[in-house]
Coordinates of C-alpha atoms in Angstrom, one line a residue:
Chain C
M764 CA 185.9 -64.0 42.5
S765 CA 189.4 -63.3 41.1
G766 CA 192.2 -61.7 42.9
I767 CA 195.3 -59.9 41.5
D768 CA 197.3 -63.1 41.2
D769 CA 194.5 -64.8 39.5
C770 CA 194.2 -62.0 37.1
L771 CA 197.9 -62.0 36.2
R772 CA 197.9 -65.8 35.9
Q773 CA 195.1 -65.6 33.4
A774 CA 196.8 -62.7 31.6
M775 CA 199.8 -64.9 31.1
T776 CA 197.6 -67.5 29.4
I777 CA 196.8 -65.1 26.6
P778 CA 198.6 -66.4 23.5
G779 CA 201.9 -64.7 23.1
A780 CA 202.0 -63.2 26.7
I781 CA 205.5 -62.6 28.0
G782 CA 204.7 -60.5 31.1
A783 CA 201.9 -58.9 32.9
S784 CA 201.7 -56.5 35.8
V785 CA 199.3 -54.3 37.8
V786 CA 200.8 -50.8 38.0
D787 CA 199.9 -47.9 40.2
Y788 CA 200.4 -45.0 37.8
T789 CA 200.5 -42.3 40.4
T790 CA 204.0 -43.3 41.2
G791 CA 204.8 -45.7 38.4
F792 CA 205.1 -48.7 40.7
A793 CA 204.3 -52.3 40.0
L794 CA 202.0 -53.7 42.7
A795 CA 202.2 -57.2 41.4
W796 CA 203.7 -58.8 38.3
A797 CA 204.1 -62.1 36.5
G798 CA 206.4 -63.4 33.8
N799 CA 209.0 -61.1 32.3
A800 CA 209.3 -57.4 31.9
P801 CA 211.0 -55.6 29.0
T802 CA 214.6 -55.0 29.9
G803 CA 214.0 -57.5 32.7
D804 CA 213.1 -54.8 35.2
P805 CA 209.4 -54.6 36.3
D806 CA 210.1 -51.2 38.0
A807 CA 211.3 -49.7 34.8
S808 CA 208.4 -51.0 32.8
A809 CA 206.0 -49.8 35.4
A810 CA 207.5 -46.3 35.3
G811 CA 207.5 -46.3 31.5
S812 CA 203.9 -47.5 31.2
S813 CA 202.8 -44.9 33.7
D814 CA 204.5 -42.2 31.7
V815 CA 202.6 -43.3 28.6
I816 CA 199.3 -43.4 30.5
H817 CA 199.9 -39.9 31.9
A818 CA 200.6 -38.6 28.4
A819 CA 197.4 -40.2 27.2
I820 CA 195.0 -39.1 29.9
N821 CA 196.4 -35.6 30.4
R822 CA 196.6 -34.4 26.8
A823 CA 193.7 -32.6 25.3
P824 CA 193.1 -34.8 22.3
F825 CA 192.6 -37.9 24.4
A826 CA 191.2 -36.5 27.6
S827 CA 188.1 -35.7 25.7
T828 CA 185.9 -32.8 26.7
R829 CA 182.8 -35.0 26.5
P830 CA 181.9 -36.2 30.0
N831 CA 182.9 -39.8 30.8
D832 CA 184.6 -40.4 27.5
L833 CA 187.7 -41.8 29.3
V834 CA 190.8 -43.4 28.0
E835 CA 190.3 -47.2 28.2
D836 CA 193.5 -48.6 26.8
V837 CA 196.7 -47.8 25.0
V838 CA 198.5 -50.1 22.6
I839 CA 202.1 -49.7 21.7
T840 CA 203.2 -51.8 18.8
T841 CA 206.9 -52.6 18.3
H842 CA 208.6 -54.7 15.7
G843 CA 208.6 -57.7 18.0
G844 CA 205.8 -57.1 20.4
Y845 CA 202.6 -55.5 21.6
H846 CA 202.4 -53.6 24.9
L847 CA 198.8 -53.3 26.1
L848 CA 197.9 -50.8 28.9
R849 CA 194.4 -51.2 30.2
M850 CA 193.0 -48.9 32.8
I851 CA 191.5 -50.7 35.9
R852 CA 188.6 -48.6 37.0
T853 CA 187.7 -49.0 40.7
D854 CA 184.9 -47.2 42.4
F855 CA 187.2 -46.3 45.3
D856 CA 190.2 -44.0 44.7
S857 CA 193.0 -45.7 42.8
R858 CA 195.0 -45.1 39.7
L859 CA 195.8 -48.5 38.4
L860 CA 196.5 -50.1 35.1
L861 CA 196.9 -53.7 33.8
Y862 CA 200.0 -53.9 31.6
V863 CA 200.5 -56.9 29.4
W864 CA 203.5 -57.5 27.1
L865 CA 202.9 -59.8 24.1
D866 CA 205.1 -61.4 21.5
R867 CA 204.0 -60.0 18.2
H868 CA 204.2 -63.2 16.2
E869 CA 202.5 -65.5 18.7
G870 CA 200.0 -62.9 19.9
N871 CA 196.8 -61.7 18.3
L872 CA 196.1 -58.1 19.2
A873 CA 192.3 -58.2 18.9
V874 CA 192.1 -61.3 21.0
A875 CA 194.5 -60.0 23.6
Q876 CA 192.7 -56.7 23.8
R877 CA 189.4 -58.4 24.4
R878 CA 190.8 -60.8 27.0
I879 CA 192.6 -58.0 28.9
R880 CA 189.4 -55.9 28.9
I881 CA 187.5 -58.8 30.5
L882 CA 190.3 -59.4 33.0
A883 CA 190.5 -55.8 34.1
D884 CA 186.7 -55.6 34.4
D885 CA 186.5 -58.9 36.3
L886 CA 189.1 -57.9 38.8
V887 CA 186.9 -55.2 40.2
A888 CA 183.4 -56.2 38.9
A889 CA 180.8 -55.7 41.5
Chain B
M858 CA 209.3 -69.5 65.4
A859 CA 210.2 -65.8 65.5
K860 CA 213.1 -64.7 67.6
S861 CA 212.3 -62.0 70.1
V862 CA 213.7 -58.6 69.0
R863 CA 214.2 -55.5 70.9
I864 CA 213.6 -52.2 69.1
P865 CA 214.6 -48.8 70.6
R866 CA 212.0 -46.7 72.2
T867 CA 212.8 -43.8 69.9
G868 CA 214.5 -44.2 66.6
S869 CA 214.1 -44.6 62.9
P870 CA 210.9 -46.4 61.9
R871 CA 212.6 -47.8 58.9
R872 CA 215.4 -49.4 60.9
A873 CA 212.9 -50.8 63.4
L874 CA 211.0 -52.3 60.5
T875 CA 214.1 -53.9 59.1
L876 CA 215.0 -55.4 62.5
L877 CA 211.5 -56.8 62.9
A878 CA 211.4 -58.2 59.4
G879 CA 214.8 -59.8 59.9
A880 CA 213.5 -61.5 63.0
G881 CA 210.4 -62.7 61.3
A882 CA 208.3 -60.9 63.9
T883 CA 204.5 -61.0 64.2
G884 CA 202.8 -58.0 65.8
A885 CA 202.2 -54.3 65.5
L886 CA 204.8 -51.6 65.2
H887 CA 203.3 -48.4 66.5
I888 CA 205.1 -45.4 65.2
G889 CA 204.4 -42.1 66.9
T890 CA 200.8 -41.7 68.0
D891 CA 198.9 -42.3 64.8
D892 CA 200.8 -44.7 62.6
C893 CA 201.1 -48.5 62.8
L894 CA 202.5 -51.3 60.7
Y895 CA 201.2 -54.8 61.2
L896 CA 203.5 -57.7 60.6
V897 CA 203.0 -61.4 60.2
A898 CA 206.2 -63.5 60.1
G899 CA 208.2 -60.5 59.1
E900 CA 206.0 -59.4 56.2
V901 CA 203.8 -56.3 56.3
V902 CA 200.2 -57.3 56.1
F903 CA 198.5 -54.0 57.0
A904 CA 199.4 -50.4 57.7
E905 CA 197.5 -47.5 59.1
S906 CA 198.3 -43.9 59.4
G907 CA 196.6 -40.9 60.9
S908 CA 197.7 -39.1 57.8
S909 CA 196.1 -41.3 55.1
P910 CA 192.5 -42.4 54.6
S911 CA 191.7 -45.8 56.0
I912 CA 190.2 -48.4 53.7
G913 CA 186.9 -47.6 55.3
D914 CA 187.3 -44.0 54.3
L915 CA 188.2 -45.0 50.8
L916 CA 185.3 -47.4 50.4
T917 CA 182.6 -45.2 51.9
A918 CA 183.7 -41.8 50.6
S919 CA 183.5 -43.2 47.1
D920 CA 180.0 -44.7 47.8
R921 CA 181.5 -48.1 47.0
L922 CA 180.1 -49.3 50.3
A923 CA 177.3 -47.7 52.3
P924 CA 178.6 -46.6 55.8
E925 CA 176.2 -49.1 57.4
T926 CA 177.7 -51.9 55.5
W927 CA 181.1 -50.9 56.5
L928 CA 180.1 -50.7 60.2
T929 CA 178.4 -54.0 60.0
A930 CA 181.5 -55.5 58.5
L931 CA 183.6 -54.1 61.4
A932 CA 181.1 -55.4 64.0
T933 CA 181.0 -58.8 62.4
G934 CA 184.7 -59.4 62.6
G935 CA 185.6 -57.5 65.7
A936 CA 182.7 -58.4 68.1
A937 CA 182.6 -62.1 67.3
G938 CA 186.4 -62.3 67.7
K939 CA 186.5 -65.2 65.2
S940 CA 189.7 -65.1 63.3
D941 CA 188.2 -67.0 60.4
V942 CA 185.5 -64.4 59.6
R943 CA 187.3 -61.2 59.5
P944 CA 185.6 -58.0 58.2
S945 CA 187.6 -58.3 55.0
A946 CA 186.5 -61.9 54.4
W947 CA 182.9 -61.1 55.4
L948 CA 182.8 -58.3 52.8
V949 CA 183.8 -60.6 50.0
Q950 CA 181.7 -63.5 51.2
Q951 CA 178.6 -61.3 51.3
G952 CA 179.3 -60.0 47.9
H953 CA 179.9 -56.4 48.9
L954 CA 183.4 -56.4 47.4
T955 CA 185.2 -58.6 45.0
H956 CA 188.4 -60.2 46.2
G957 CA 190.3 -58.1 43.6
E958 CA 188.8 -54.9 44.8
L959 CA 189.7 -55.7 48.4
E960 CA 193.3 -56.6 47.5
L961 CA 193.8 -53.5 45.4
C962 CA 192.2 -51.3 48.1
V963 CA 194.3 -52.8 50.9
L964 CA 197.5 -52.7 48.9
G965 CA 196.9 -49.1 48.0
A966 CA 196.1 -48.2 51.6
I967 CA 199.3 -50.0 52.9
Y968 CA 201.6 -48.2 50.6
D969 CA 199.8 -44.9 51.3
A970 CA 200.0 -45.3 55.1
A971 CA 203.6 -46.6 54.9
Y972 CA 204.6 -43.4 53.1
F973 CA 203.6 -41.4 56.2
A974 CA 204.5 -43.9 58.8
L975 CA 208.1 -44.4 57.5
G976 CA 208.6 -40.7 56.7
S977 CA 210.1 -39.4 59.9
A978 CA 213.8 -39.9 60.7
S979 CA 213.0 -40.5 64.3
A980 CA 209.8 -41.3 66.1
L981 CA 208.4 -42.9 69.3
L982 CA 208.4 -46.7 68.6
R983 CA 206.5 -49.5 70.3
F984 CA 206.2 -53.0 69.2
V985 CA 203.3 -55.1 70.5
D986 CA 204.2 -58.7 69.9
G987 CA 201.3 -60.8 68.4
E988 CA 199.0 -57.9 67.9
T989 CA 197.0 -58.2 64.6
H990 CA 194.8 -55.9 62.7
G991 CA 191.1 -56.3 63.0
M992 CA 190.6 -56.4 59.2
G993 CA 192.5 -59.6 58.8
A994 CA 195.4 -60.2 56.5
V995 CA 194.5 -59.8 52.8
T996 CA 197.9 -59.5 51.3
S997 CA 201.5 -59.2 52.4
I998 CA 204.4 -57.0 51.3
D999 CA 208.1 -57.4 51.7
P1000 CA 209.2 -54.7 54.2
A1001 CA 212.3 -53.8 52.3
L1002 CA 210.2 -53.2 49.2
L1003 CA 207.7 -51.1 51.2
A1004 CA 210.5 -48.9 52.7
R1005 CA 212.1 -48.5 49.3
E1006 CA 208.9 -47.4 47.7
A1007 CA 208.2 -44.9 50.6
A1008 CA 211.6 -43.3 50.0
R1009 CA 211.0 -43.2 46.2
R1010 CA 207.7 -41.5 46.7
R1011 CA 209.4 -38.8 48.8
K1012 CA 211.9 -38.2 46.0
L1013 CA 209.1 -38.0 43.4
L1014 CA 207.4 -35.3 45.4
D1015 CA 210.6 -33.3 45.5
E1016 CA 211.0 -33.7 41.8
I1017 CA 207.6 -32.0 41.3
Y1018 CA 208.4 -29.1 43.7
A1019 CA 211.0 -29.3 46.5
E1020 CA 209.1 -27.5 49.2
P1021 CA 207.9 -30.1 51.8
G1022 CA 206.3 -27.3 53.7
V1023 CA 203.2 -27.3 51.5
D1024 CA 202.5 -30.9 52.6
H1025 CA 201.8 -29.8 56.2
G1026 CA 200.2 -26.4 56.1
P1027 CA 196.6 -25.6 55.1
V1028 CA 195.8 -25.5 51.4
I1029 CA 194.9 -21.9 50.5
P1030 CA 194.1 -21.3 46.8
V1031 CA 195.4 -17.9 45.7
R1032 CA 192.8 -15.3 45.0
R1033 CA 194.1 -14.5 41.6
P1034 CA 196.0 -17.1 39.5
P1035 CA 199.4 -15.9 38.2
V1036 CA 198.5 -16.9 34.7
P1037 CA 195.5 -16.0 32.5
R1038 CA 194.4 -19.6 31.9
V1039 CA 194.4 -22.4 34.4
V1040 CA 194.2 -26.1 33.6
L1041 CA 193.5 -28.4 36.5
S1042 CA 193.4 -32.2 36.8
A1043 CA 190.2 -33.7 38.2
L1044 CA 191.8 -34.3 41.6
Q1045 CA 193.2 -30.7 41.6
W1046 CA 189.7 -29.5 41.0
E1047 CA 188.4 -31.5 44.0
I1048 CA 191.2 -30.2 46.2
V1049 CA 190.6 -26.5 45.2
G1050 CA 186.9 -27.0 45.5
Q1051 CA 187.1 -28.4 49.1
A1052 CA 190.0 -26.2 50.3
D1053 CA 188.5 -23.8 52.9
G1054 CA 191.8 -22.2 54.0
T1055 CA 192.1 -24.4 57.1
L1056 CA 192.2 -28.0 55.7
T1057 CA 195.7 -29.5 55.3
P1058 CA 196.4 -31.9 52.3
V1059 CA 196.0 -34.8 54.7
A1060 CA 192.6 -33.6 56.0
L1061 CA 191.5 -33.0 52.4
A1062 CA 192.5 -36.5 51.4
R1063 CA 190.3 -37.9 54.1
K1064 CA 187.4 -35.7 53.2
L1065 CA 187.6 -36.5 49.5
G1066 CA 188.3 -40.2 50.1
R1067 CA 191.5 -39.9 48.0
A1068 CA 194.8 -41.5 48.7
G1069 CA 196.9 -39.2 50.9
Y1070 CA 200.0 -39.4 48.6
A1071 CA 197.9 -38.6 45.5
V1072 CA 196.6 -35.5 47.2
L1073 CA 200.2 -34.5 48.2
T1074 CA 201.4 -34.8 44.6
E1075 CA 198.6 -32.6 43.3
V1076 CA 199.1 -30.1 46.1
R1077 CA 202.8 -29.9 45.2
R1078 CA 201.8 -29.4 41.5
L1079 CA 199.4 -26.6 42.5
A1080 CA 202.1 -25.0 44.6
A1081 CA 204.6 -25.3 41.7
A1082 CA 202.1 -23.6 39.4
G1083 CA 201.6 -20.8 41.9
L1084 CA 197.9 -21.6 42.4
I1085 CA 198.1 -22.1 46.2
A1086 CA 199.7 -20.0 48.9
L1087 CA 203.2 -21.0 49.8
P1088 CA 204.4 -21.4 53.3
A1089 CA 206.6 -18.5 54.6
G1090 CA 210.1 -18.7 53.3
A1091 CA 209.3 -20.9 50.3
I1092 CA 210.9 -20.0 47.1
P1093 CA 208.4 -19.9 44.2
L1094 CA 209.4 -21.6 41.0
P1095 CA 210.8 -18.9 38.7
V1096 CA 209.6 -20.2 35.3
Q1097 CA 206.1 -21.7 35.5
N1098 CA 205.1 -21.8 31.8
A1099 CA 208.3 -22.8 30.2
P1100 CA 208.8 -26.4 31.2
I1101 CA 210.4 -27.2 27.9
K1102 CA 214.1 -26.9 28.1
R1103 CA 215.6 -25.4 25.0
P1104 CA 218.6 -27.3 23.8
V1105 CA 221.9 -25.6 24.3
P1106 CA 223.4 -24.9 20.8
A1107 CA 226.2 -27.3 20.0
I1108 CA 228.4 -24.5 18.6
P1109 CA 229.1 -21.9 21.3
Y1110 CA 228.5 -18.4 20.1
T1111 CA 231.3 -16.1 20.9
D1112 CA 231.6 -12.3 20.4
Q1113 CA 235.2 -12.8 19.6
V1114 CA 236.2 -11.7 16.0
D1115 CA 238.6 -13.7 14.1
P1116 CA 241.8 -11.8 13.5
P1117 CA 241.5 -10.6 9.9
A1118 CA 243.9 -12.0 7.4
P1119 CA 246.8 -9.5 6.8
A1120 CA 245.5 -8.2 3.4
A1121 CA 241.8 -8.8 3.9
P1122 CA 239.4 -6.0 4.1
P1123 CA 238.0 -5.4 7.6
V1124 CA 235.1 -7.8 8.2
A1125 CA 232.2 -6.0 9.8
M1126 CA 230.2 -9.0 11.1
P1127 CA 231.5 -11.0 14.0
R1128 CA 232.5 -14.3 12.8
R1129 CA 231.8 -17.5 14.6
R1130 CA 234.8 -19.4 15.7
P1131 CA 234.8 -23.0 14.7
P1132 CA 234.5 -25.2 17.8
A1133 CA 237.7 -26.3 19.4
E1134 CA 236.7 -29.9 19.3
T1135 CA 235.8 -31.7 16.1
N1136 CA 234.2 -35.0 15.6
G1137 CA 237.3 -37.1 15.5
D1138 CA 238.5 -36.8 11.9
G1139 CA 238.8 -33.1 11.9
A1140 CA 235.5 -32.5 10.1
L1141 CA 233.8 -29.3 11.0
P1142 CA 230.1 -28.5 11.0
I1143 CA 229.3 -27.1 7.6
R1144 CA 227.8 -23.9 9.0
A1145 CA 231.2 -23.0 10.3
A1146 CA 232.6 -23.2 6.8
V1147 CA 230.3 -20.5 5.4
P1148 CA 232.1 -17.2 5.4
A1149 CA 230.4 -14.1 6.6
P1150 CA 229.3 -12.0 3.5
A1151 CA 231.8 -9.2 2.8
P1152 CA 230.3 -5.8 3.1
P1153 CA 229.4 -4.5 -0.4
G1154 CA 232.1 -2.6 -2.1
S1155 CA 234.9 -3.7 0.1
L1156 CA 236.2 -6.0 -2.6
P1157 CA 236.1 -5.0 -6.3
A1158 CA 234.3 -7.5 -8.5
L1159 CA 236.5 -9.6 -10.6
P1160 CA 236.4 -9.0 -14.3
R1161 CA 233.9 -11.3 -16.0
R1162 CA 235.3 -14.0 -18.2
E1163 CA 234.0 -14.8 -21.6
P1164 CA 233.2 -18.5 -22.1
G1165 CA 236.3 -20.2 -23.3
E1166 CA 238.6 -17.4 -22.3
R1167 CA 241.7 -18.2 -20.4
L1168 CA 241.6 -17.7 -16.6
P1169 CA 243.3 -14.5 -15.6
T1170 CA 246.3 -15.0 -13.3
M1171 CA 245.5 -13.6 -9.9
T1172 CA 248.3 -11.2 -9.6
D1173 CA 248.6 -9.7 -13.1
D1174 CA 245.0 -9.0 -14.1
L1175 CA 243.7 -7.4 -11.0
P1176 CA 243.6 -3.6 -11.0
D1177 CA 246.5 -2.2 -9.1
S1178 CA 244.4 0.0 -6.9
A1179 CA 242.5 -3.0 -5.5
P1180 CA 244.0 -4.7 -2.5
A1181 CA 245.2 -8.1 -3.1
P1182 CA 242.6 -10.7 -2.5
P1183 CA 243.0 -12.7 0.8
V1184 CA 244.5 -15.7 -0.9
T1185 CA 245.6 -17.5 2.2
A1186 CA 242.2 -17.0 3.8
D1187 CA 240.4 -18.4 0.7
E1188 CA 242.6 -21.4 0.6
A1189 CA 241.9 -22.1 4.2
L1190 CA 238.2 -21.7 3.4
L1191 CA 238.3 -24.0 0.5
K1192 CA 240.1 -26.6 2.5
R1193 CA 237.4 -26.3 5.2
I1194 CA 234.6 -26.6 2.7
R1195 CA 236.3 -29.7 1.2
T1196 CA 236.7 -31.3 4.6
A1197 CA 233.1 -30.5 5.5
L1198 CA 231.8 -32.0 2.2
K1199 CA 233.9 -35.1 2.8
A1200 CA 232.4 -35.5 6.2
L1201 CA 228.9 -35.3 4.6
R1202 CA 229.6 -38.2 2.3

């Protein structure tokens, strides 16, 4: 029984987490956020992460032709950090992703990826 | 306690919302005949629009909830009139929805409805003090943020294709696409599949259980791609298949021919003028330093020199019949090459 705020609070407990947000990628809008955003602007990071997701889900190599082989997450690695974008799949119509920004030296990518998958699933688990 | 606030009977919904938010009002702002924003202490807690699917539409059209479950939920909260067991709370308590799902669904529905409710410049307004929504408050949104997002969404639509007319008329897929191959997103497929020539984007959104704004974006994209009929007077986009803008060459091409050096043979090819502005220290792009090849035969070949032989002096050793080589031009050229090479270092 976790809500959006719970989900973001838990995302912030992932080792190395700097910021987390739930983003509507139709419009590139942060519905909710916690912690810091790159460049200090949650709107800009929401717009940026939406562009990345659009690129991933609309391009032939990733939008696979096999049914239900959908994009689950996108990881961007920079010198100092990891940016994790996880699709939140709801049964009802929505286009949402969970975005988490991690410090590269404090964070562990595999651990974070696993935690974020569980968080995104729990948020909407039936 | 909230101050009482008067809003005009007709006016801008955005301004009315700002007034009510400033006064910390609680109640329902009815906009036009179909739209309504619900406030609690100046924050928007719910929004409904005749133009966007309700959360019931979203939840039942996707089969997330059976229609009976939804009706039971409505009956539970509404009929009993108990403020502590609202339909939203009941759905979560009974395990039909998770709290997260409910929040996401309601948030999405509020932003979607607000886009339509706050869209008109002027509308009939009515504020009912103390009126609350039957669903019960699930979340709350800063009205300024909501209004800003609604305005931003309008701008995003116009960036896709600035023809608001397609939002209101029926969606009519063209009989023959203007291109040999058509790629549709999943939502575009649904729209084209359900479009019967009479349904508007708003009606399609309801039928499909998709967010109204999401359908509008896809309809605008379809219109931009020339795949649906445009309203009368709309200007079709001229270049559909060339979204990539070619960069403008940094060096402007001109037809102007450099005036030939006095003694130089006529140059057949138009020569590119070096750009007027240089990058600070006078360095020119190296391409500008390469001379146009002279037409064959225009300049006699210089006599070949044996290894070790003295260099001929320019004036004496050339045949008299040949025109004097364009010394001044060459010097200028060498200077330019030298400058360009320096710039490369």
